[in-house]
mmCIF file with all atom_site columns, C-alpha atoms in Angstrom:
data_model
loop_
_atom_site.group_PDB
_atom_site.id
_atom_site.type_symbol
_atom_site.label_atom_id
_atom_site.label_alt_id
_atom_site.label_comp_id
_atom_site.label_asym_id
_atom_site.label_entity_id
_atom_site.label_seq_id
_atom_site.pdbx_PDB_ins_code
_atom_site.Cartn_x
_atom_site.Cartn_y
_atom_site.Cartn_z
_atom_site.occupancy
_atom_site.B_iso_or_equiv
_atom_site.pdbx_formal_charge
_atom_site.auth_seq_id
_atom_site.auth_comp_id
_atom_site.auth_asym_id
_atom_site.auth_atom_id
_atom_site.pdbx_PDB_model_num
ATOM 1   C CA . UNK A 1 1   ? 46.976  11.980 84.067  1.00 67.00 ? 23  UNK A CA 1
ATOM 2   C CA . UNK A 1 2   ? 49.304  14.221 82.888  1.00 82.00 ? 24  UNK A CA 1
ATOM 3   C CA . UNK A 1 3   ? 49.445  16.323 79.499  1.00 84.00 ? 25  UNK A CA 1
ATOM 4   C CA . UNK A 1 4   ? 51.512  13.483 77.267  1.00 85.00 ? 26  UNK A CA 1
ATOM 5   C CA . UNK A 1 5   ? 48.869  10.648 78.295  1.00 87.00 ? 27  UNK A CA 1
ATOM 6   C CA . UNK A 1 6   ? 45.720  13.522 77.308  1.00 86.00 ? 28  UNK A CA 1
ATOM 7   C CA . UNK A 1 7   ? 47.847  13.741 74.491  1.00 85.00 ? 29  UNK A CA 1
ATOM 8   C CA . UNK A 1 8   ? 47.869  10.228 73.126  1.00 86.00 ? 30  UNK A CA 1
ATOM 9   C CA . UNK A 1 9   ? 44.379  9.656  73.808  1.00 89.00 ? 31  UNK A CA 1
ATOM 10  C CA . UNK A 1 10  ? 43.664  12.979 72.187  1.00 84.00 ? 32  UNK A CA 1
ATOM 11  C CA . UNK A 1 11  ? 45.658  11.870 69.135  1.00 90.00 ? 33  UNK A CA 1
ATOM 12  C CA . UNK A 1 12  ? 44.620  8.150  69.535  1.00 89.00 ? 34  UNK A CA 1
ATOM 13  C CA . UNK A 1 13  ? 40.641  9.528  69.173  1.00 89.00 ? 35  UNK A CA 1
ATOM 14  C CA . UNK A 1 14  ? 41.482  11.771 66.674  1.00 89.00 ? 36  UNK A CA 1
ATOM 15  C CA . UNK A 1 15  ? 43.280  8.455  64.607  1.00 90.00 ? 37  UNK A CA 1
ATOM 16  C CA . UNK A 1 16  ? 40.337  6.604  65.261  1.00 89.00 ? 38  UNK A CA 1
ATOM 17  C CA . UNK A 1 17  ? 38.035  9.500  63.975  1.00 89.00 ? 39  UNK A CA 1
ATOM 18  C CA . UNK A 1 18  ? 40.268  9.728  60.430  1.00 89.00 ? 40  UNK A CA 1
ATOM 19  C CA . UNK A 1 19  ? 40.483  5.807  59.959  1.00 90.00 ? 41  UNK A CA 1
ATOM 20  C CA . UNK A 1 20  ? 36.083  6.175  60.654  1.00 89.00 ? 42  UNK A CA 1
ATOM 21  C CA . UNK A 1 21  ? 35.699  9.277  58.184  1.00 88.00 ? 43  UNK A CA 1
ATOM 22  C CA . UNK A 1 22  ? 38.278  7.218  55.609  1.00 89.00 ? 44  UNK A CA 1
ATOM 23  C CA . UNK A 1 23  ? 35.747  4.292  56.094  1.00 89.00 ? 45  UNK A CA 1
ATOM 24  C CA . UNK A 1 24  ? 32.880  6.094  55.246  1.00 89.00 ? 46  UNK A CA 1
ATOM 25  C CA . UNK A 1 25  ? 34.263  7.561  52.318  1.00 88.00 ? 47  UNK A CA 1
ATOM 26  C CA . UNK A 1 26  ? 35.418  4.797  51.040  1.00 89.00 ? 48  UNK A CA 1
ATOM 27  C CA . UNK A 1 27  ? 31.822  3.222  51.310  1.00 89.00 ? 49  UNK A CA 1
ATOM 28  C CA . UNK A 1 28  ? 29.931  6.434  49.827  1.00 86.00 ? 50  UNK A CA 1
ATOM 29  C CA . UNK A 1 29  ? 32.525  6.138  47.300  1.00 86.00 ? 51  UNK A CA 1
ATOM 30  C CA . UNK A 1 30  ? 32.022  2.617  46.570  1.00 88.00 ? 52  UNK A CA 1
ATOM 31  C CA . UNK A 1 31  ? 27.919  3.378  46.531  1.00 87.00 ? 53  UNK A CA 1
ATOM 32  C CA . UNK A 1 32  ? 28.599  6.239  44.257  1.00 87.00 ? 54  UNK A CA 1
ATOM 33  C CA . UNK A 1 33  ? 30.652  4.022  41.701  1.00 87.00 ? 55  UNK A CA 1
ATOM 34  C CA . UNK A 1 34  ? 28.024  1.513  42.033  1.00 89.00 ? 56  UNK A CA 1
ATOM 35  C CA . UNK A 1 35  ? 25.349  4.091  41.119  1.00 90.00 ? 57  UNK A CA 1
ATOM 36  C CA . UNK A 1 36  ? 27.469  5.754  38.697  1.00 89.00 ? 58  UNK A CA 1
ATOM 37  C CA . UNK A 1 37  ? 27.928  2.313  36.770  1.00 91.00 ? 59  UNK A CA 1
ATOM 38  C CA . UNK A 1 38  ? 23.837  1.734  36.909  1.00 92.00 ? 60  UNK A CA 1
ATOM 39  C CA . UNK A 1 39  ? 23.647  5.153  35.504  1.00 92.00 ? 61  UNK A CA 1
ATOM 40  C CA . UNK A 1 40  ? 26.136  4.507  32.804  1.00 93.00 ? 62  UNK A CA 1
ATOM 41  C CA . UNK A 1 41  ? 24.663  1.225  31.774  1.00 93.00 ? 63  UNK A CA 1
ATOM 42  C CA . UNK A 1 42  ? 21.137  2.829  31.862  1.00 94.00 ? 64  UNK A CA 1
ATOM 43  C CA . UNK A 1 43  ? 23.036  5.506  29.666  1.00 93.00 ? 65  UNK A CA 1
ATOM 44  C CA . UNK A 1 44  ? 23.741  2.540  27.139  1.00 94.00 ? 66  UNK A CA 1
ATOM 45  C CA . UNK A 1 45  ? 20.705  0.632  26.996  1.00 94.00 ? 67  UNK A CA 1
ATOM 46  C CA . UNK A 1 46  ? 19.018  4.865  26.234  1.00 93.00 ? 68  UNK A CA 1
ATOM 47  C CA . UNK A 1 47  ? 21.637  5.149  23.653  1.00 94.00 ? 69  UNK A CA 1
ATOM 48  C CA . UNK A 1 48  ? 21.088  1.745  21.913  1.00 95.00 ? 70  UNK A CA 1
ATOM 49  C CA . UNK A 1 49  ? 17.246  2.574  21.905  1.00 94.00 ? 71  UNK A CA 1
ATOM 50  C CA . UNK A 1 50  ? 18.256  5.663  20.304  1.00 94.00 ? 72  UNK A CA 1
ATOM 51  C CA . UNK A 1 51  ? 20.029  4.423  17.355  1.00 94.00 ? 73  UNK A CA 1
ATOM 52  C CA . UNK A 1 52  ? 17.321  1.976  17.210  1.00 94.00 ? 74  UNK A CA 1
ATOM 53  C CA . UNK A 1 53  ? 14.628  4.494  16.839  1.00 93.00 ? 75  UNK A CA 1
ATOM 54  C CA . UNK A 1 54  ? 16.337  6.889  14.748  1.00 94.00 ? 76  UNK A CA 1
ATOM 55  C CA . UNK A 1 55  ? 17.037  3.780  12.400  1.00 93.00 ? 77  UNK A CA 1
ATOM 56  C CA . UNK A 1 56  ? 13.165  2.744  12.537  1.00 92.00 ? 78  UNK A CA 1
ATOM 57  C CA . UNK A 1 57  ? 12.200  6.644  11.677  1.00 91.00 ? 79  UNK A CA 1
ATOM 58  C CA . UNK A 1 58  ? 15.093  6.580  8.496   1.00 90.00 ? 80  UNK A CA 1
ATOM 59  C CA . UNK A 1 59  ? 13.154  3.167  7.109   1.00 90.00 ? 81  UNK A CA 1
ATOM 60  C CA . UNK A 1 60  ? 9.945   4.883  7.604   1.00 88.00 ? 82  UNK A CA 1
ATOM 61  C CA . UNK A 1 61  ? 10.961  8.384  5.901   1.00 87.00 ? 83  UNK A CA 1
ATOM 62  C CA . UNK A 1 62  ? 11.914  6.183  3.606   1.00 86.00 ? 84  UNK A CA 1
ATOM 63  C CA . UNK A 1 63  ? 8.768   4.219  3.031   1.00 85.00 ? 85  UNK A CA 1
ATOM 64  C CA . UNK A 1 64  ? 6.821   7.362  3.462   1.00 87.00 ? 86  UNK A CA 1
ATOM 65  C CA . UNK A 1 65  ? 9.097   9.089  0.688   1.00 86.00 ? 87  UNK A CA 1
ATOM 66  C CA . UNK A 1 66  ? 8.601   5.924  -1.880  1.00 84.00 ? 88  UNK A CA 1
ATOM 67  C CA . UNK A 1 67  ? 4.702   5.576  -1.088  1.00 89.00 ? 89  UNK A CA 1
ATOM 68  C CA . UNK A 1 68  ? 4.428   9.513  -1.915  1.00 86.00 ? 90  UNK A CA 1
ATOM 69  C CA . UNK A 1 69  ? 5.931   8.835  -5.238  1.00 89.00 ? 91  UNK A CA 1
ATOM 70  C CA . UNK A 1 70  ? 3.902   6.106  -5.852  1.00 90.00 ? 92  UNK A CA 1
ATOM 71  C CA . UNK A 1 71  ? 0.733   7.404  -4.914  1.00 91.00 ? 93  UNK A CA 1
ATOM 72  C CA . UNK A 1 72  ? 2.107   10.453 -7.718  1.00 92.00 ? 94  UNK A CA 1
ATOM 73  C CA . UNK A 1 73  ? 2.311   8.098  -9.813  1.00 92.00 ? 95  UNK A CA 1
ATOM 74  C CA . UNK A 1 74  ? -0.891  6.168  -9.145  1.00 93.00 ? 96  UNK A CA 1
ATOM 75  C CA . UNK A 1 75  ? -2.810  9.874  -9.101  1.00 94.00 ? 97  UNK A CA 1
ATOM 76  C CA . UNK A 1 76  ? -1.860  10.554 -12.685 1.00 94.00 ? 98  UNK A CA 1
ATOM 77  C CA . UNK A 1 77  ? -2.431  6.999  -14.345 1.00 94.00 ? 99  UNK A CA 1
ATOM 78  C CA . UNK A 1 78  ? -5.712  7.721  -12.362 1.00 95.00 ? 100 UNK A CA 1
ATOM 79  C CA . UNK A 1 79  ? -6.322  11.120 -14.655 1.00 94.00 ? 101 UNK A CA 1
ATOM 80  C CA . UNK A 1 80  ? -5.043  9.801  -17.559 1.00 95.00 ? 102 UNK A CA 1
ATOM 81  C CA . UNK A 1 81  ? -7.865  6.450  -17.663 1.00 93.00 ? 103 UNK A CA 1
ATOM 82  C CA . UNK A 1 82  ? -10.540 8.918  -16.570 1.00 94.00 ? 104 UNK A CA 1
ATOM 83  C CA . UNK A 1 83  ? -9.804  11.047 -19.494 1.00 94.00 ? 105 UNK A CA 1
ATOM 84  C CA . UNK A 1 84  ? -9.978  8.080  -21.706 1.00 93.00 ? 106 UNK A CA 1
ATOM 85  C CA . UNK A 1 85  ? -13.214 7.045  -20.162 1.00 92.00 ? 107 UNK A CA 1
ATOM 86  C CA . UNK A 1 86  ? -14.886 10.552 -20.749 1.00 94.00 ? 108 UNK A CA 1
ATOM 87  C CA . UNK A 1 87  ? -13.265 10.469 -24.886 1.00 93.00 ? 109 UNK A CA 1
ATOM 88  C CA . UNK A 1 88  ? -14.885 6.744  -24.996 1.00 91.00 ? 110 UNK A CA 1
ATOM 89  C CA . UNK A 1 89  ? -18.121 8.026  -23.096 1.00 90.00 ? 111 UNK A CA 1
ATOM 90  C CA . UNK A 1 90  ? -18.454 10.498 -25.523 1.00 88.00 ? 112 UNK A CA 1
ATOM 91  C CA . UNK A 1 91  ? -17.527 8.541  -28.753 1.00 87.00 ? 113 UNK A CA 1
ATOM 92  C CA . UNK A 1 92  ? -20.192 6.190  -27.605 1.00 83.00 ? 114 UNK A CA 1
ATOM 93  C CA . UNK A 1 93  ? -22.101 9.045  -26.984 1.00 79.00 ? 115 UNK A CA 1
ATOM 94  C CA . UNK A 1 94  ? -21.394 10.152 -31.100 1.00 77.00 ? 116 UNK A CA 1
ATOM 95  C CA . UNK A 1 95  ? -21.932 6.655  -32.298 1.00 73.00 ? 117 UNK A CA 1
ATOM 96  C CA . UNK A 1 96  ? -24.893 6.150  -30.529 1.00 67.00 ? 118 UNK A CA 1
ATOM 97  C CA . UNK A 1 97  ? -26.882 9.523  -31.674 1.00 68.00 ? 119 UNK A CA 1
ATOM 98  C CA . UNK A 1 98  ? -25.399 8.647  -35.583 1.00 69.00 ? 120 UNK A CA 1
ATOM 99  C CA . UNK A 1 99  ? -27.400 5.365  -35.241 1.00 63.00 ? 121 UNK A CA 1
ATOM 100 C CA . UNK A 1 100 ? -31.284 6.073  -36.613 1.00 64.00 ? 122 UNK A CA 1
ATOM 101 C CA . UNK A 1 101 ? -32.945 3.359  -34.793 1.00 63.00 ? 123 UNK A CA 1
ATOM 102 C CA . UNK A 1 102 ? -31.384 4.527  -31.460 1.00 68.00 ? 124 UNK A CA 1
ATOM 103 C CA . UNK A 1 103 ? -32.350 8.668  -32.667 1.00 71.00 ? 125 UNK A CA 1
ATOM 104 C CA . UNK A 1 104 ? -35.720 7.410  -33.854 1.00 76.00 ? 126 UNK A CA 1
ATOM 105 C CA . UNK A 1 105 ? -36.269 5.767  -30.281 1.00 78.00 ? 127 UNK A CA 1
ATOM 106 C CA . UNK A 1 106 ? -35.140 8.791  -29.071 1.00 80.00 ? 128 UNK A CA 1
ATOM 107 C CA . UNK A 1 107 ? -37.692 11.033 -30.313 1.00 83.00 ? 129 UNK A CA 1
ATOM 108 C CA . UNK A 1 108 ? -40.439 8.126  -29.553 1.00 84.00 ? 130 UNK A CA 1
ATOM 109 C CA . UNK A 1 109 ? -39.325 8.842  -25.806 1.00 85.00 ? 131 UNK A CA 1
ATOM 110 C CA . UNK A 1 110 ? -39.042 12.107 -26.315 1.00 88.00 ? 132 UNK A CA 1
ATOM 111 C CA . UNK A 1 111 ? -43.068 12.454 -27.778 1.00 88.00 ? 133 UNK A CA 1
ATOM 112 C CA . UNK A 1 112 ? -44.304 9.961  -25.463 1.00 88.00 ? 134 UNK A CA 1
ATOM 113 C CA . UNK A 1 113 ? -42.879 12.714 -22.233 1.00 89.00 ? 135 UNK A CA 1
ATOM 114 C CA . UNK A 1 114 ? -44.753 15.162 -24.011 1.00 90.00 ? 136 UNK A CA 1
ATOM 115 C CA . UNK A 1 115 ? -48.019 12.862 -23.673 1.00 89.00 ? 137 UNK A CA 1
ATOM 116 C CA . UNK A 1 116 ? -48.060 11.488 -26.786 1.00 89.00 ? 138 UNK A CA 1
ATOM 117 C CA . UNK A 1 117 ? -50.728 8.107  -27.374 1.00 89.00 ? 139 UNK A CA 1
ATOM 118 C CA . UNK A 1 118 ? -49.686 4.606  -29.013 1.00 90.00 ? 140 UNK A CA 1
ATOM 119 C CA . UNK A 1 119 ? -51.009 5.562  -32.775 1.00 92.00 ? 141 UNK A CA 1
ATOM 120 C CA . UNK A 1 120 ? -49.313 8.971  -32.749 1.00 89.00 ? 142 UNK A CA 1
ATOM 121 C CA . UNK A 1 121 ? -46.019 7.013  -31.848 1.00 84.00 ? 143 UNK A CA 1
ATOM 122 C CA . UNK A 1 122 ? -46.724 4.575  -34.594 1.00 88.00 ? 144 UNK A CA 1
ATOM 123 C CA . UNK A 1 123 ? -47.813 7.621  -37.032 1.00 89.00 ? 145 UNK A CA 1
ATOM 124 C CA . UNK A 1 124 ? -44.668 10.113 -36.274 1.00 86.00 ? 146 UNK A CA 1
ATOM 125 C CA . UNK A 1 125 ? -42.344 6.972  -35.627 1.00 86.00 ? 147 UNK A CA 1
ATOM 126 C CA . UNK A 1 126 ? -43.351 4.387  -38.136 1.00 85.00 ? 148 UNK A CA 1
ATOM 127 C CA . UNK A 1 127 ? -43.105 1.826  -35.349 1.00 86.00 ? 149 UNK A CA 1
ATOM 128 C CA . UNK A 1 128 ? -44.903 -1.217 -35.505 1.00 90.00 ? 150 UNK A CA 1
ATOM 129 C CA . UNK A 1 129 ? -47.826 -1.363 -33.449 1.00 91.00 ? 151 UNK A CA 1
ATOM 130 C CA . UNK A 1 130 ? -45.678 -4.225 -30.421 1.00 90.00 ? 152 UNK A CA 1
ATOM 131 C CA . UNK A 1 131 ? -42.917 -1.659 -30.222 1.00 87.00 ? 153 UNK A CA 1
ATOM 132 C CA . UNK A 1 132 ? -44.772 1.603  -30.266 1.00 87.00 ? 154 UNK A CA 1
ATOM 133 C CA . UNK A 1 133 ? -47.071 -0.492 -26.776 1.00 89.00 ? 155 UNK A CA 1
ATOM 134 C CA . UNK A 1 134 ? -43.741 -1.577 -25.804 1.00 87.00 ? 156 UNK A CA 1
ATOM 135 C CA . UNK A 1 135 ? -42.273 1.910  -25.731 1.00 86.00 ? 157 UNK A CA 1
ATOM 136 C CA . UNK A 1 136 ? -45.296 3.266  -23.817 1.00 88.00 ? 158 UNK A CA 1
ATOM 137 C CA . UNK A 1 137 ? -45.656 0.922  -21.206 1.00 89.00 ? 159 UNK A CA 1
ATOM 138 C CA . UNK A 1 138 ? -41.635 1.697  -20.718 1.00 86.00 ? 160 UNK A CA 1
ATOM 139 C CA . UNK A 1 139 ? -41.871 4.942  -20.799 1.00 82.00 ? 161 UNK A CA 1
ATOM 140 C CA . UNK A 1 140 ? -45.370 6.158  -20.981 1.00 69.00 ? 162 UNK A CA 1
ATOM 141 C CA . UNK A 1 141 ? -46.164 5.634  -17.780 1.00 63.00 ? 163 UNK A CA 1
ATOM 142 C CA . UNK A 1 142 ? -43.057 8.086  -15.916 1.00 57.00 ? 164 UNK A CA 1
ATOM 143 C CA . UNK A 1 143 ? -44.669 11.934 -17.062 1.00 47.00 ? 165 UNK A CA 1
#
């Protein structure tokens, strides 16, 4: 074998090593484009959830912002009736202590915590004798 046949194997080995190392790049490159286009479409789907979420967490800033008004407004509708309720408590309050049956059953209670008897409730009072046992058995009974 001379040096033109070592030759021509030499370069037909070293052809057959390109056209090998051209096939495998050409398959890494068509696994890489294949992963690449998973990743991409993985890349999509992420992005799509993305939007989706950030839209979800604009509706709920949203909500959020319109309940915290609302509850505002709730909280001082709230103060405003309670206010009312203590004026009417206490114009009750008035109206009851201008009454003189409800201030003369006042001080009945009041005697009968201090221990006083039927008669001296009938006496001080000028209850009838009914109300004046009514009134004791009520209250008579809690000193």
């Amino acid at each position: 074998m001379g040096w033109i046949e070592i030759a021509l194997t030499g370069t037909a080995l070293l052809t057959l090593l390109l056209v090998l190392a051209v096939f495998r790049l050409r398959m890494v490159s068509q696994s890489r484009a294949a992963e690449l286009a998973q990743i991409q479409a993985q890349l999509t789907v992420l992005e799509q959830k993305s939007r989706s979420l950030a839209a979800e967490l604009h509706e709920l800033r949203t909500g959020s912002i319109g309940m915290g008004e609302r509850i505002k407004l709730l909280e001082g509708r709230h103060k405003q009736l309670d206010g009312a309720l203590r004026e009417t408590r206490e114009q009750q309050q008035e109206l009851a202590e201008m009454d003189p049956d409800t201030k003369l059953y006042n001080r009945a209670v009041k005697l009968l915590q201090q221990g006083a008897s039927v008669e001296e409730l009938m006496d001080e009072c000028e209850l009838p004798r009914a109300e004046a046992e009514l009134l004791f058995s009520i209250h008579g009974k809690q000193r």
